[in-house]
Amino acid sequence: MKRLLILLALPILACGGLTDSVSPTITPLASRQPTVVPATQTDSQPAPETPTAEASPSDASSFPNGNDYEWKVIASGLERPVDIQPANDGSGRLFIIEKLGYIRIYQNGQLLDAPFLDITDRVNDSGNEMGLLGLVFHPNYEQNGYFYVNYTGDGGNTRISRFQASGNSADPNSETVLLKVDQPFPNHNGGSLAFGPDGYLYAGLGDGGSAGDPHKNGQNTTALLGKILRIDVNKGQPYSIPSDNPFGNEVWAYGLRNPWRIAFDRVTGDLWIGDVGQNQWEEIDYLPAGSPGGSNFGWSIMEGSHGYDGNPQPDLLLPVAEYSHNEGGCSVTGGYVYRGAMPEWNGIYFYGDYCSGKVWGLILSNGQWQSHATVEAGVTITTF
């Protein structure tokens, strides 16, 4: 049996049971109604291209069967893990966030006892969607020791902070708070952090919570909620705003409800977003490398490709894949494009559902997006 090692983190409490008999229908853009903008025809962005750096499946018949691979537990005993990141420093370590305020290290096949970072004294995790939520290491971490976290602090408000580390220990007193964002409600905090191929730090923030975006933050480009933010952490105190940000502030893209995990394809530079829906549709959004800022993903005008506060409009960038709650699942967890030693998986974007534990692979094939179920993981999925 071939082996596919993908770490699926799970919290202690699940929000629902598995729905093994139901398989969500993933609808490629090319087969939707004319009001939906096809993935290969947008006015504001170049057409996405199939990655050419590695071979990848071209159709359903060549798509790998996840059941032919071994999925194994590599670490246990964690308390509500919500993110996993490498330092990319050659050490092979994985850093795992426990939302209470700890970062743990998985090294040489073992989960180390001593935390890499303990900021439980300042993390507010009183709500289910609050806590220490995101982590990313500076591209030059091996030289400067800088890493960045996203957490909810006093009042439940978002903080994006920089810390410094040496070896297997980070100094909790080294915190430099880069950005504070008021959160009107305790849910939809987002939390993802990622460095783009341009060297800028990107952050995914939810719309501020409650239900239905009552403050209409998603479509307000002067508000930082419901957005992908983009800042330069290498210039300014504590950062600067890139000159080509579209609205003169930190906002890079907007119209998001609760982006739960964003990631750049490390080969192509494409940006992938898993955006959690309201109560009907879960979606995967996509920006090809080189896209200008200012993309509008539609919330709360749209939920997925369906009207919520309005109807589809030509300037909305609708999802490349979606699935309905009626077809199984409840909350999408965005993942990564696989780039590794098994060529049959290269170029496939993995994502899953928090409640059902199902994992799908998504590829662009002959100008159309295709999504294929890969495995029933049997766990609640919070990150990849």
Short mmCIF file of N, CA, C and O in Angstrom, two decimals, residues 240-283:
data_model
loop_
_atom_site.label_atom_id
_atom_site.label_comp_id
_atom_site.label_asym_id
_atom_site.label_seq_id
_atom_site.Cartn_x
_atom_site.Cartn_y
_atom_site.Cartn_z
N SER A 240 4.53 48.37 6.88
CA SER A 240 4.09 49.37 5.92
C SER A 240 3.05 48.74 5.00
O SER A 240 2.92 47.52 4.91
N ILE A 241 2.29 49.60 4.34
CA ILE A 241 1.26 49.15 3.39
C ILE A 241 1.85 49.17 1.99
O ILE A 241 2.34 50.22 1.54
N PRO A 242 1.87 48.06 1.28
CA PRO A 242 2.42 48.04 -0.08
C PRO A 242 1.73 49.08 -0.97
O PRO A 242 0.52 49.29 -0.89
N SER A 243 2.51 49.70 -1.81
CA SER A 243 1.99 50.80 -2.63
C SER A 243 0.91 50.34 -3.61
O SER A 243 0.09 51.15 -4.05
N ASP A 244 0.91 49.06 -3.98
CA ASP A 244 -0.10 48.59 -4.92
C ASP A 244 -1.30 47.94 -4.26
O ASP A 244 -2.12 47.33 -4.94
N ASN A 245 -1.42 48.04 -2.92
CA ASN A 245 -2.68 47.63 -2.31
C ASN A 245 -3.80 48.50 -2.89
O ASN A 245 -3.65 49.72 -3.01
N PRO A 246 -4.93 47.91 -3.23
CA PRO A 246 -5.90 48.61 -4.09
C PRO A 246 -6.65 49.76 -3.44
O PRO A 246 -7.15 50.64 -4.14
N PHE A 247 -6.76 49.76 -2.09
CA PHE A 247 -7.61 50.77 -1.45
C PHE A 247 -6.84 51.70 -0.52
O PHE A 247 -7.43 52.45 0.25
N GLY A 248 -5.50 51.65 -0.59
CA GLY A 248 -4.69 52.53 0.23
C GLY A 248 -4.61 52.12 1.68
O GLY A 248 -4.05 52.85 2.50
N ASN A 249 -5.16 50.95 2.02
CA ASN A 249 -5.07 50.44 3.38
C ASN A 249 -4.54 49.01 3.32
O ASN A 249 -3.94 48.60 2.34
N GLU A 250 -4.78 48.24 4.36
CA GLU A 250 -4.26 46.88 4.42
C GLU A 250 -5.03 45.88 3.56
O GLU A 250 -4.60 44.74 3.36
N VAL A 251 -6.18 46.26 3.04
CA VAL A 251 -7.06 45.34 2.34
C VAL A 251 -6.49 44.95 0.98
O VAL A 251 -6.13 45.82 0.17
N TRP A 252 -6.43 43.63 0.71
CA TRP A 252 -6.00 43.11 -0.58
C TRP A 252 -7.18 42.55 -1.37
O TRP A 252 -7.32 42.79 -2.56
N ALA A 253 -8.02 41.75 -0.71
CA ALA A 253 -9.21 41.17 -1.33
C ALA A 253 -10.34 41.22 -0.31
O ALA A 253 -10.09 41.23 0.90
N TYR A 254 -11.59 41.22 -0.79
CA TYR A 254 -12.71 41.39 0.14
C TYR A 254 -13.89 40.51 -0.26
O TYR A 254 -13.81 39.72 -1.21
N GLY A 255 -14.98 40.63 0.53
CA GLY A 255 -16.15 39.83 0.26
C GLY A 255 -16.05 38.41 0.79
O GLY A 255 -16.56 37.47 0.19
N LEU A 256 -15.39 38.24 1.96
CA LEU A 256 -15.23 36.93 2.57
C LEU A 256 -15.99 36.87 3.89
O LEU A 256 -16.08 37.86 4.61
N ARG A 257 -16.51 35.70 4.20
CA ARG A 257 -17.28 35.54 5.43
C ARG A 257 -16.41 35.08 6.60
O ARG A 257 -16.41 35.70 7.65
N ASN A 258 -15.70 33.99 6.41
CA ASN A 258 -14.81 33.50 7.47
C ASN A 258 -13.75 32.61 6.83
O ASN A 258 -13.87 31.38 6.86
N PRO A 259 -12.71 33.20 6.25
CA PRO A 259 -11.70 32.39 5.56
C PRO A 259 -10.94 31.51 6.56
O PRO A 259 -10.13 32.01 7.35
N TRP A 260 -11.25 30.21 6.52
CA TRP A 260 -10.59 29.29 7.43
C TRP A 260 -9.53 28.51 6.66
O TRP A 260 -9.78 27.47 6.09
N ARG A 261 -8.39 29.11 6.61
CA ARG A 261 -7.17 28.63 6.00
C ARG A 261 -6.98 29.15 4.57
O ARG A 261 -7.80 28.93 3.69
N ILE A 262 -5.91 29.92 4.43
CA ILE A 262 -5.46 30.39 3.13
C ILE A 262 -4.07 29.81 2.89
O ILE A 262 -3.33 29.53 3.84
N ALA A 263 -3.73 29.60 1.63
CA ALA A 263 -2.42 29.02 1.32
C ALA A 263 -2.00 29.39 -0.09
O ALA A 263 -2.84 29.49 -1.00
N PHE A 264 -0.71 29.59 -0.26
CA PHE A 264 -0.12 29.81 -1.59
C PHE A 264 0.49 28.50 -2.08
O PHE A 264 1.16 27.80 -1.33
N ASP A 265 0.25 28.19 -3.35
CA ASP A 265 0.92 27.07 -4.00
C ASP A 265 2.40 27.43 -4.09
O ASP A 265 2.77 28.44 -4.69
N ARG A 266 3.25 26.63 -3.50
CA ARG A 266 4.66 26.99 -3.42
C ARG A 266 5.38 26.87 -4.75
O ARG A 266 6.53 27.31 -4.86
N VAL A 267 4.74 26.26 -5.77
CA VAL A 267 5.33 26.19 -7.10
C VAL A 267 4.81 27.32 -7.99
O VAL A 267 5.58 28.04 -8.62
N THR A 268 3.48 27.49 -8.04
CA THR A 268 2.89 28.47 -8.96
C THR A 268 2.67 29.84 -8.34
O THR A 268 2.56 30.83 -9.05
N GLY A 269 2.55 29.91 -7.00
CA GLY A 269 2.23 31.16 -6.32
C GLY A 269 0.75 31.48 -6.27
O GLY A 269 0.36 32.54 -5.80
N ASP A 270 -0.11 30.58 -6.77
CA ASP A 270 -1.56 30.80 -6.72
C ASP A 270 -2.04 30.81 -5.27
O ASP A 270 -1.52 30.09 -4.41
N LEU A 271 -3.07 31.62 -5.00
CA LEU A 271 -3.65 31.73 -3.66
C LEU A 271 -4.96 30.95 -3.60
O LEU A 271 -5.83 31.10 -4.45
N TRP A 272 -5.10 30.11 -2.55
CA TRP A 272 -6.29 29.32 -2.31
C TRP A 272 -6.92 29.71 -0.98
O TRP A 272 -6.22 29.93 0.00
N ILE A 273 -8.24 29.77 -0.96
CA ILE A 273 -8.97 30.21 0.22
C ILE A 273 -10.14 29.26 0.47
O ILE A 273 -10.94 29.01 -0.43
N GLY A 274 -10.24 28.75 1.68
CA GLY A 274 -11.44 28.04 2.10
C GLY A 274 -12.31 28.99 2.90
O GLY A 274 -11.91 29.43 3.98
N ASP A 275 -13.49 29.35 2.39
CA ASP A 275 -14.34 30.33 3.06
C ASP A 275 -15.60 29.64 3.58
O ASP A 275 -16.38 29.06 2.81
N VAL A 276 -15.77 29.72 4.90
CA VAL A 276 -16.90 29.04 5.56
C VAL A 276 -18.20 29.77 5.26
O VAL A 276 -18.28 31.00 5.36
N GLY A 277 -19.23 29.01 4.90
CA GLY A 277 -20.50 29.60 4.51
C GLY A 277 -21.41 29.93 5.68
O GLY A 277 -21.11 29.66 6.84
N GLN A 278 -22.56 30.52 5.34
CA GLN A 278 -23.55 30.92 6.33
C GLN A 278 -24.30 29.70 6.88
O GLN A 278 -24.05 29.27 8.00
N ASN A 279 -25.18 29.14 6.09
CA ASN A 279 -25.88 27.94 6.55
C ASN A 279 -26.25 27.01 5.40
O ASN A 279 -26.93 26.02 5.61
N GLN A 280 -25.77 27.32 4.18
CA GLN A 280 -26.13 26.49 3.03
C GLN A 280 -24.93 26.04 2.20
O GLN A 280 -24.88 24.89 1.78
N TRP A 281 -23.95 26.93 1.97
CA TRP A 281 -22.90 26.64 0.98
C TRP A 281 -21.51 26.89 1.54
O TRP A 281 -21.25 27.94 2.14
N GLU A 282 -20.63 25.92 1.31
CA GLU A 282 -19.20 26.05 1.64
C GLU A 282 -18.43 26.23 0.33
O GLU A 282 -18.76 25.61 -0.68
N GLU A 283 -17.38 27.06 0.37
CA GLU A 283 -16.75 27.40 -0.91
C GLU A 283 -15.23 27.41 -0.85
O GLU A 283 -14.62 27.64 0.21
#
